[in-house]
PDB file of C-alpha atoms in Angstrom:
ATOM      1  CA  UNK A   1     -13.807  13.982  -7.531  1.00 66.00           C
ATOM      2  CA  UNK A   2     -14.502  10.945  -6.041  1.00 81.00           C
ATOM      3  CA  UNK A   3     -10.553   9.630  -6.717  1.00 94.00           C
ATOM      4  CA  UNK A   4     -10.788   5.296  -6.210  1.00 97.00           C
ATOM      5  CA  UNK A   5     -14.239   3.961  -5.707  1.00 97.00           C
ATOM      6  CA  UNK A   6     -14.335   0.045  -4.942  1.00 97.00           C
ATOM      7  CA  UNK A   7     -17.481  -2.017  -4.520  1.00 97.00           C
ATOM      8  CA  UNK A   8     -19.001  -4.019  -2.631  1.00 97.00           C
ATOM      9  CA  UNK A   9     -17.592  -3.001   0.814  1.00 96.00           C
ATOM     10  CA  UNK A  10     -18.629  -6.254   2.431  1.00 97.00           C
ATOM     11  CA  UNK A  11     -19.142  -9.351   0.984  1.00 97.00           C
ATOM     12  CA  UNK A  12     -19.439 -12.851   2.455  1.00 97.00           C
ATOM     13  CA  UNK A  13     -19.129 -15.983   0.475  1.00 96.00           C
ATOM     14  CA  UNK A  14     -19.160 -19.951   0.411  1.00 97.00           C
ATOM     15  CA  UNK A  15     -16.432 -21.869  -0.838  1.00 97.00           C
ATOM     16  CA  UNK A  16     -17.064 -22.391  -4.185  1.00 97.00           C
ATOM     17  CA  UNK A  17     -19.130 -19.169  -5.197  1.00 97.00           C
ATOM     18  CA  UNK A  18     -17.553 -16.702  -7.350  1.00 96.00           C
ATOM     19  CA  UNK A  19     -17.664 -13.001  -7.365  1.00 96.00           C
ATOM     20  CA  UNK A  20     -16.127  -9.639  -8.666  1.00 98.00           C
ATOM     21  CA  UNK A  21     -14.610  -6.776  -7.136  1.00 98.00           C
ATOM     22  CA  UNK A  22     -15.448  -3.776  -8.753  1.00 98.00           C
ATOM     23  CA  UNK A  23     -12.885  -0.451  -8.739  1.00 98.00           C
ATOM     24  CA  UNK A  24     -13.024   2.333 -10.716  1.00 97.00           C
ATOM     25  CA  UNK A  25     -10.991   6.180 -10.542  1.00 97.00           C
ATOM     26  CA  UNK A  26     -11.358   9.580 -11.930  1.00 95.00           C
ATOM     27  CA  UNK A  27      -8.387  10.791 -11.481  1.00 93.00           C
ATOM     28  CA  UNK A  28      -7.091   9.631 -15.388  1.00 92.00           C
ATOM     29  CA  UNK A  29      -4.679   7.729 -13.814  1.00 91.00           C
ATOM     30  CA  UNK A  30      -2.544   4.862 -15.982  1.00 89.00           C
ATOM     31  CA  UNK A  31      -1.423   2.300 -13.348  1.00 89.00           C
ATOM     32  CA  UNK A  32      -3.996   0.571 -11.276  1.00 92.00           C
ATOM     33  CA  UNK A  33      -3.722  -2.265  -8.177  1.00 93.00           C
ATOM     34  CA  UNK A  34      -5.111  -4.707  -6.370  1.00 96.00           C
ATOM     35  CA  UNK A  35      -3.819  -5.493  -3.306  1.00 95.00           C
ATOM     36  CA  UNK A  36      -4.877  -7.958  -0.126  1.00 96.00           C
ATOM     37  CA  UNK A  37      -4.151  -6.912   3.570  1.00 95.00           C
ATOM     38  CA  UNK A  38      -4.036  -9.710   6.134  1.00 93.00           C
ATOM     39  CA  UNK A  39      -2.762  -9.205   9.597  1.00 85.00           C
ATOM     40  CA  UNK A  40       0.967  -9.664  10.114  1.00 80.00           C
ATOM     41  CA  UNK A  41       1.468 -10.151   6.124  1.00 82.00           C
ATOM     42  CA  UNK A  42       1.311  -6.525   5.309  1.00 88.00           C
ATOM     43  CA  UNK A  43       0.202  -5.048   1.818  1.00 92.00           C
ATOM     44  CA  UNK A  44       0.586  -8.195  -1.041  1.00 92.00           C
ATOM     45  CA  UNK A  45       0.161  -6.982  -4.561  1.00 91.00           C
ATOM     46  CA  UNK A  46      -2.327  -9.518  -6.057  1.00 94.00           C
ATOM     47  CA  UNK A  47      -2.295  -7.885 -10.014  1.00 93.00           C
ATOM     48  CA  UNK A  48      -1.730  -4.804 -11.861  1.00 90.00           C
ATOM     49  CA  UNK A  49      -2.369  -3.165 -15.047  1.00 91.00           C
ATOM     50  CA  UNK A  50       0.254  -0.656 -16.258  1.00 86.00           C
ATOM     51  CA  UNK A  51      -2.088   0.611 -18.910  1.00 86.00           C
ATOM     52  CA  UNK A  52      -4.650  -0.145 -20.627  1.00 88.00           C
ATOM     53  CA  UNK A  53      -4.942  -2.929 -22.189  1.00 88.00           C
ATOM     54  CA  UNK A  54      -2.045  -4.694 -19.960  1.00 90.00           C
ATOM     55  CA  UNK A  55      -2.118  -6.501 -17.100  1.00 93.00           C
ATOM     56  CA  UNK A  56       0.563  -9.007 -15.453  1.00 90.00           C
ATOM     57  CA  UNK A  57       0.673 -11.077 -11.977  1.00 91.00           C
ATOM     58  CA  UNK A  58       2.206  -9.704  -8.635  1.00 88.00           C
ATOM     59  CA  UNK A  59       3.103 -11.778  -5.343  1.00 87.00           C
ATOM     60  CA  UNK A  60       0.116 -13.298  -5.049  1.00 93.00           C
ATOM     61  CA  UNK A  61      -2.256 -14.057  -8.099  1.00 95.00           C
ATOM     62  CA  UNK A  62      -3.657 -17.507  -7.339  1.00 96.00           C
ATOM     63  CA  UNK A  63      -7.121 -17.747  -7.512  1.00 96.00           C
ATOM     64  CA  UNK A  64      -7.810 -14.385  -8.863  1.00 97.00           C
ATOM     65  CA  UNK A  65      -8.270 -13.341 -12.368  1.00 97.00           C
ATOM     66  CA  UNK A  66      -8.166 -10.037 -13.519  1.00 97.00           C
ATOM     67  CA  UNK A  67      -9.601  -7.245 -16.123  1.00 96.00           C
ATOM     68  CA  UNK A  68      -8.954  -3.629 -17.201  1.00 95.00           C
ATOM     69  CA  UNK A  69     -12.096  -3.098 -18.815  1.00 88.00           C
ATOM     70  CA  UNK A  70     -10.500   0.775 -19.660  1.00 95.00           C
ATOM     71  CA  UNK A  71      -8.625   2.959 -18.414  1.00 94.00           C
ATOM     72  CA  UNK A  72     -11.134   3.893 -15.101  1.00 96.00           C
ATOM     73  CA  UNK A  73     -11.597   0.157 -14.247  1.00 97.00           C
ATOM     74  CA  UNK A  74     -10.113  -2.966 -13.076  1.00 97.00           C
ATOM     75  CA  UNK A  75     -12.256  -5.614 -11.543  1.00 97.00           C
ATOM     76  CA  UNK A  76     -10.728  -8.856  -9.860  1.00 98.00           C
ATOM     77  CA  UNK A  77     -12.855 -12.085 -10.022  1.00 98.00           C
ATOM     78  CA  UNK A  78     -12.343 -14.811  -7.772  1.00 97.00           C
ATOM     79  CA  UNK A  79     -13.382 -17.752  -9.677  1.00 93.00           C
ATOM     80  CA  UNK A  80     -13.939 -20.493  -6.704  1.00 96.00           C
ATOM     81  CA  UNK A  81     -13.342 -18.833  -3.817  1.00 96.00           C
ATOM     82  CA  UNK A  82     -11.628 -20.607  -0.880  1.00 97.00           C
ATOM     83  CA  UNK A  83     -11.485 -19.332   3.136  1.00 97.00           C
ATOM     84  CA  UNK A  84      -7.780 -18.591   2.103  1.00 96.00           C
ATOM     85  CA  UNK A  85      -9.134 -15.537   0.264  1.00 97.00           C
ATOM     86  CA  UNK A  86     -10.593 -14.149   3.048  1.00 97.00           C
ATOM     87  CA  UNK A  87      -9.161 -10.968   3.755  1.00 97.00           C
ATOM     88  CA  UNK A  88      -9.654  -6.881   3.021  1.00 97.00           C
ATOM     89  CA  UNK A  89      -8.943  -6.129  -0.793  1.00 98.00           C
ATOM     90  CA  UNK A  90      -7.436  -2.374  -1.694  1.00 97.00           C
ATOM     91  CA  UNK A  91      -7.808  -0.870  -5.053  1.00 97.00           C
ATOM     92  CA  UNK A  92      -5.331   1.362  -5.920  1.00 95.00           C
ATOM     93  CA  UNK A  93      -3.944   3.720  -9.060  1.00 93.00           C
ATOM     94  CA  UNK A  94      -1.156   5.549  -9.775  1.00 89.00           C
ATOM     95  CA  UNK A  95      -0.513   8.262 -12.623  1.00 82.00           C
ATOM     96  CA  UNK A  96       2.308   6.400 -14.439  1.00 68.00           C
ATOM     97  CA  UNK A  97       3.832   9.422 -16.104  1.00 62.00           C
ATOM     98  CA  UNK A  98       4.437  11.239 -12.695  1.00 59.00           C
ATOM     99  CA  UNK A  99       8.162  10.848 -10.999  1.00 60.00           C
ATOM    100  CA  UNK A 100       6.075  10.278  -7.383  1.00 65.00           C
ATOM    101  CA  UNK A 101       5.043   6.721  -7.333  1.00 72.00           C
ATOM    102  CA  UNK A 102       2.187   7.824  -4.288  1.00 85.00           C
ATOM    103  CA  UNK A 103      -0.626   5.249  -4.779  1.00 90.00           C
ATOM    104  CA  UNK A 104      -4.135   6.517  -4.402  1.00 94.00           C
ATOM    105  CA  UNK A 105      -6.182   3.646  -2.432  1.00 96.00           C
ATOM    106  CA  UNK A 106      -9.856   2.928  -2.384  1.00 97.00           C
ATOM    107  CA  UNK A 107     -11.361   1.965   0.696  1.00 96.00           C
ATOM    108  CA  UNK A 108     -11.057  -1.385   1.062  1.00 96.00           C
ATOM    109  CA  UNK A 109     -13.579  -4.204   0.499  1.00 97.00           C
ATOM    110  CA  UNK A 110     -13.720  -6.727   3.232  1.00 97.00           C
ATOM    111  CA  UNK A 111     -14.328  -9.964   1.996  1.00 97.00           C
ATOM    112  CA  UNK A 112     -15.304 -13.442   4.521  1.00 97.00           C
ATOM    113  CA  UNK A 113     -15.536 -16.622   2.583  1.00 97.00           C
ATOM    114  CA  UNK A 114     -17.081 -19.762   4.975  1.00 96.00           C
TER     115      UNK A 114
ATOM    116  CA  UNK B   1      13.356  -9.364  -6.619  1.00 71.00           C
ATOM    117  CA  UNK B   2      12.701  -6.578  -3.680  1.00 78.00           C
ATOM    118  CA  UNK B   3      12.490  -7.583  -0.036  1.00 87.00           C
ATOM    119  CA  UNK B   4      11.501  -4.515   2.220  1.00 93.00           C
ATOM    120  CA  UNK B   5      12.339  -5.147   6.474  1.00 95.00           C
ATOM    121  CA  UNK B   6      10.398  -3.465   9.041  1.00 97.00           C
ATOM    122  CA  UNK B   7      10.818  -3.382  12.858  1.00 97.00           C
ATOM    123  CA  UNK B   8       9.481  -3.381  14.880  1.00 97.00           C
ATOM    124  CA  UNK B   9       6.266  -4.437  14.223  1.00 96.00           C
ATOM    125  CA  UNK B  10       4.470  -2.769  17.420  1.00 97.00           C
ATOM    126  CA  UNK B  11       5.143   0.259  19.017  1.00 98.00           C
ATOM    127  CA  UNK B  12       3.886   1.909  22.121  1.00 98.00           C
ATOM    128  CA  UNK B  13       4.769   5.428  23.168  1.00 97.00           C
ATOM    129  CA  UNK B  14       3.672   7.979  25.545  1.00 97.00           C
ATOM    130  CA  UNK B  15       1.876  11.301  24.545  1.00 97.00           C
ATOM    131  CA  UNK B  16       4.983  13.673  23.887  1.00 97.00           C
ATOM    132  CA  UNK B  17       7.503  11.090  22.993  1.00 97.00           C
ATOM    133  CA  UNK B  18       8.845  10.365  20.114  1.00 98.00           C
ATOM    134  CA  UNK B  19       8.630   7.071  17.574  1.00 98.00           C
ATOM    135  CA  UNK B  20      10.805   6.134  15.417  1.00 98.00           C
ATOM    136  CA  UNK B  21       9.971   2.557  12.661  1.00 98.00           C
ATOM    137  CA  UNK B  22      13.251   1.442  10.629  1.00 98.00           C
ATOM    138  CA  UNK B  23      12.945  -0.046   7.438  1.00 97.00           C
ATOM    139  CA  UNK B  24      16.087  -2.156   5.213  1.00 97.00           C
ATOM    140  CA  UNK B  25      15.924  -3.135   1.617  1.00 95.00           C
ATOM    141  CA  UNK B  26      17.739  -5.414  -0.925  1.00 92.00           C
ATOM    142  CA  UNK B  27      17.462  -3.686  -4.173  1.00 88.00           C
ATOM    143  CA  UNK B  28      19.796  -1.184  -4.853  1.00 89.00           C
ATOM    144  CA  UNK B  29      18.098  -0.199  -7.568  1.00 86.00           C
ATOM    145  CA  UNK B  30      15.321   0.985  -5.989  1.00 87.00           C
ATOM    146  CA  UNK B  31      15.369   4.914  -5.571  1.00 87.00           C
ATOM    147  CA  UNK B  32      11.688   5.999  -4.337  1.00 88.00           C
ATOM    148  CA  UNK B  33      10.807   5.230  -0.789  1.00 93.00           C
ATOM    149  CA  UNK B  34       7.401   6.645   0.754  1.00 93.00           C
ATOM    150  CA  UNK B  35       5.822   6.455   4.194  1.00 96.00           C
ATOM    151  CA  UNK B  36       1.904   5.322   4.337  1.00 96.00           C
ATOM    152  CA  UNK B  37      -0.605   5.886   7.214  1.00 97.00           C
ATOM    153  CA  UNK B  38      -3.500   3.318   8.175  1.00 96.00           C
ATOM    154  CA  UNK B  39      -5.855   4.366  10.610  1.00 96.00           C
ATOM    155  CA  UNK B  40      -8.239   1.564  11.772  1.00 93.00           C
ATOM    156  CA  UNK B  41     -10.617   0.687   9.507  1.00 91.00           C
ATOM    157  CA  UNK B  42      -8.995   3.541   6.570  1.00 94.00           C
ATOM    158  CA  UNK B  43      -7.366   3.012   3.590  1.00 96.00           C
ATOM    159  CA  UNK B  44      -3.597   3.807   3.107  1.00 96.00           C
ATOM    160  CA  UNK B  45      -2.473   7.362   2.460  1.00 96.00           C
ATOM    161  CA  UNK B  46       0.466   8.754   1.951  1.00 95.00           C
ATOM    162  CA  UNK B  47       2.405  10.841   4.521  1.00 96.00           C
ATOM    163  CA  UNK B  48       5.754  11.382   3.576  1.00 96.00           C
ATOM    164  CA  UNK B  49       8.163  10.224   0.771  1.00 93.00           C
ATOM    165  CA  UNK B  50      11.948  10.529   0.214  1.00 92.00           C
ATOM    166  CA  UNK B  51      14.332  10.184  -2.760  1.00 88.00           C
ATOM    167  CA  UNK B  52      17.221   8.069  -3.191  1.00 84.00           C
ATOM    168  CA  UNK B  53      19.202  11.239  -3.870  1.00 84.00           C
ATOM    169  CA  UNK B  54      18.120  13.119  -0.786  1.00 82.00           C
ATOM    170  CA  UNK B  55      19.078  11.856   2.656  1.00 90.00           C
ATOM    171  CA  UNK B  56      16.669  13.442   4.682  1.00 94.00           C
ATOM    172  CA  UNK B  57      12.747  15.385   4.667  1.00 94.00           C
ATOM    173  CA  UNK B  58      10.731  16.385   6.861  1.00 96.00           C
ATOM    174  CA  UNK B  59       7.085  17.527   7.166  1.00 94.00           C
ATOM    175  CA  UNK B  60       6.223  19.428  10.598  1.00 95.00           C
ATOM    176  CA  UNK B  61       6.858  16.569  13.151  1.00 97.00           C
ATOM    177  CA  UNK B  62       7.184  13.617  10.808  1.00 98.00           C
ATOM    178  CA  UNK B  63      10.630  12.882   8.989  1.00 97.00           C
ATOM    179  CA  UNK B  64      12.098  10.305   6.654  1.00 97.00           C
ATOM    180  CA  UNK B  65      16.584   9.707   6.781  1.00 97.00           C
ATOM    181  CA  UNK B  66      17.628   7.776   3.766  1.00 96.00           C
ATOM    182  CA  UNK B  67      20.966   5.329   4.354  1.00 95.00           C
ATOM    183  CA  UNK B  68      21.535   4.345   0.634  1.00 92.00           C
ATOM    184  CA  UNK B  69      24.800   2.766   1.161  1.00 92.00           C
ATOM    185  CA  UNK B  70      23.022   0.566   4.039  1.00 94.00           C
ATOM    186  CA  UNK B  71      19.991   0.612   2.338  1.00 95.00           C
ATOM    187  CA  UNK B  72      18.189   1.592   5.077  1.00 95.00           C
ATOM    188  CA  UNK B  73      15.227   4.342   5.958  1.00 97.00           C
ATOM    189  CA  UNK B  74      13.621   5.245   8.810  1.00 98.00           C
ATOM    190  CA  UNK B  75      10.432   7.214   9.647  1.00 98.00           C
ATOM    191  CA  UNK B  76      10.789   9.867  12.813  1.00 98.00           C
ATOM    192  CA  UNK B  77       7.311  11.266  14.399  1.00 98.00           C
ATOM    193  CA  UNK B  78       8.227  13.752  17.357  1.00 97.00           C
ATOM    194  CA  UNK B  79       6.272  15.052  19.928  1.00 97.00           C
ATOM    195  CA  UNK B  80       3.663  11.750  19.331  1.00 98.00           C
ATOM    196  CA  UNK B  81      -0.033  12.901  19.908  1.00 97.00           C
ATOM    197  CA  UNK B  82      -2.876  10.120  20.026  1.00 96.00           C
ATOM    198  CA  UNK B  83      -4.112  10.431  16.223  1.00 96.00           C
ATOM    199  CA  UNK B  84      -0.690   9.515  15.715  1.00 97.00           C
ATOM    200  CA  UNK B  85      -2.219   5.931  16.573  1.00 97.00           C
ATOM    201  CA  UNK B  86      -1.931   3.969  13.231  1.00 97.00           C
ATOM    202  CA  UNK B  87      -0.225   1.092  11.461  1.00 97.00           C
ATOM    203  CA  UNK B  88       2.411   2.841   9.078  1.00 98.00           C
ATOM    204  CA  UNK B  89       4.055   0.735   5.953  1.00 96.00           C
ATOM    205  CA  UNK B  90       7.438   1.130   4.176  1.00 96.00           C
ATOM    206  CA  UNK B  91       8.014   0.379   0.533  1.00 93.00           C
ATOM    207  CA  UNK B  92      10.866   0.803  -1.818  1.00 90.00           C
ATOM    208  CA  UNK B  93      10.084   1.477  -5.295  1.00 85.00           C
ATOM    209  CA  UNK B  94      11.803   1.589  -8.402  1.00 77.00           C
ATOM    210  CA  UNK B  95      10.571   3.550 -10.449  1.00 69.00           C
ATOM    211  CA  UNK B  96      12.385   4.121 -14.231  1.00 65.00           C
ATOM    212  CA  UNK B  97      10.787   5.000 -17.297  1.00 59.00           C
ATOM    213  CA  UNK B  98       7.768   2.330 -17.700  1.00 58.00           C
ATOM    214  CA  UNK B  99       8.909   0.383 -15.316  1.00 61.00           C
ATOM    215  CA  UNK B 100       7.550   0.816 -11.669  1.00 67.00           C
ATOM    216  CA  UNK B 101       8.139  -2.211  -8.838  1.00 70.00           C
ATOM    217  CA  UNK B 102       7.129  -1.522  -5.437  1.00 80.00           C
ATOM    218  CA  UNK B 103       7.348  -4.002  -2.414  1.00 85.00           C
ATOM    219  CA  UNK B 104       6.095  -2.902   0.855  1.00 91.00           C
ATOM    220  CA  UNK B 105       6.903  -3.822   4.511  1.00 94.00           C
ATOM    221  CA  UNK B 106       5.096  -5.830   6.943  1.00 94.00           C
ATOM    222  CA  UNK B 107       3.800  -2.786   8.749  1.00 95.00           C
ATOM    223  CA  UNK B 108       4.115  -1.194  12.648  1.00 97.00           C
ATOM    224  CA  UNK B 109       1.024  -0.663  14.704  1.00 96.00           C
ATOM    225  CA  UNK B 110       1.753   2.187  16.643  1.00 98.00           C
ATOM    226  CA  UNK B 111      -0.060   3.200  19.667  1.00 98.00           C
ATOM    227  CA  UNK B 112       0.517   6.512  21.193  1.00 97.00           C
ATOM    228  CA  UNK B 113      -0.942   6.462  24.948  1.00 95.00           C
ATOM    229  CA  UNK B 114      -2.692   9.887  26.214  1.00 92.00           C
TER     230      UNK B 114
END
């Protein structure tokens, strides 16, 4: 049980270039997250998918894009990526149908774009 | 929408002391409030969560008090030990039916000195 798996761990970038992150869980869980971490700013929720087959925007969704390819993955693209988006991306999921609303995180992919 | 206070932002405490990070939030509607643990270079986990119709939990030598008419909650670690050492993040959820909003706080670094 290998609960929220996110690649790549590290990735660096030039402005401009485009890339996916990749997440994935076994836990069956509906509701899954992406979230950025900068320092001083917290946890921002970026998107999120509900369910399959849904997803909608959060705080911060500029740049990013989204997809829910079923219901163990959710990948977020960055189409042109600026040094803005630099910053540590967290995958998360949630079982929607619980009453707990604990978030199960992956561990983080650091991403430095130059 | 949600806006989730936290203070202070840093926190330094002696072995043996005790910490305590306050949190305020806006939405009254919100009625799910859990405690998460960073340690450097981890992912988020949770440690402790508390109810909007409970006032109070604890869990060995953490503890969560719930204000709801202030809308305010506050996270209590006693008798600190180093692995304490963390940043720790508030949210306030609500969490009804299919609908689930969370907003989390800024975060507190807390350093507990040996």
């Amino acid at each position: 049980n290998a609960g929220v798996t996110q690649t790549p761990k590290f990735q660096v970038l030039k402005t401009g270039q485009s890339m996916t992150l990749q997440c994935a869980q076994d836990m069956n869980h509906n509701s899954m997250y992406w979230y950025r971490q900068d320092p001083g700013m917290g946890l921002r929720l970026i998107y999120y998918s509900a369910s399959e087959g849904t997803t909608d925007k959060g705080e911060v969704p500029n740049g990013y894009n989204v997809s829910r390819l079923n219901k163990r993955e959710f990948s977020l693209r960055l189409e042109s990526a600026a040094p803005s988006q630099t910053s540590v991306y967290f995958c998360a999921s949630r079982n929607g149908g619980a009453r707990t609303g604990e978030l199960f995180f992956g561990e983080g992919s650091r991403l430095t774009v130059l | 929408g949600e806006n989730v206070e936290q203070h202070p932002s840093t926190l330094s405490v002696q072995e043996g002391d005790s910490a305590v990070i306050k949190c305020t939030y806006s939405d009254s509607a919100s009625n799910y409030f859990p405690w998460y643990k960073q340690e450097l270079g981890k992912r988020p986990q949770l440690i402790i969560d508390i109810r909007s119709n409970v006032g109070e939990k604890k869990d060995q030598r953490i503890a969560v008090t719930l204000n709801k008419t202030a809308k305010h909650f506050s996270l209590h670690i006693t008798e600190t030990q180093p692995e304490d050492s963390a940043v720790y993040f508030c949210a306030a959820i609500y969490s009804g039916g299919s609908n689930y909003k969370l907003t989390f706080g800024k975060g507190t670094l807390l350093t507990v000195n040996p």
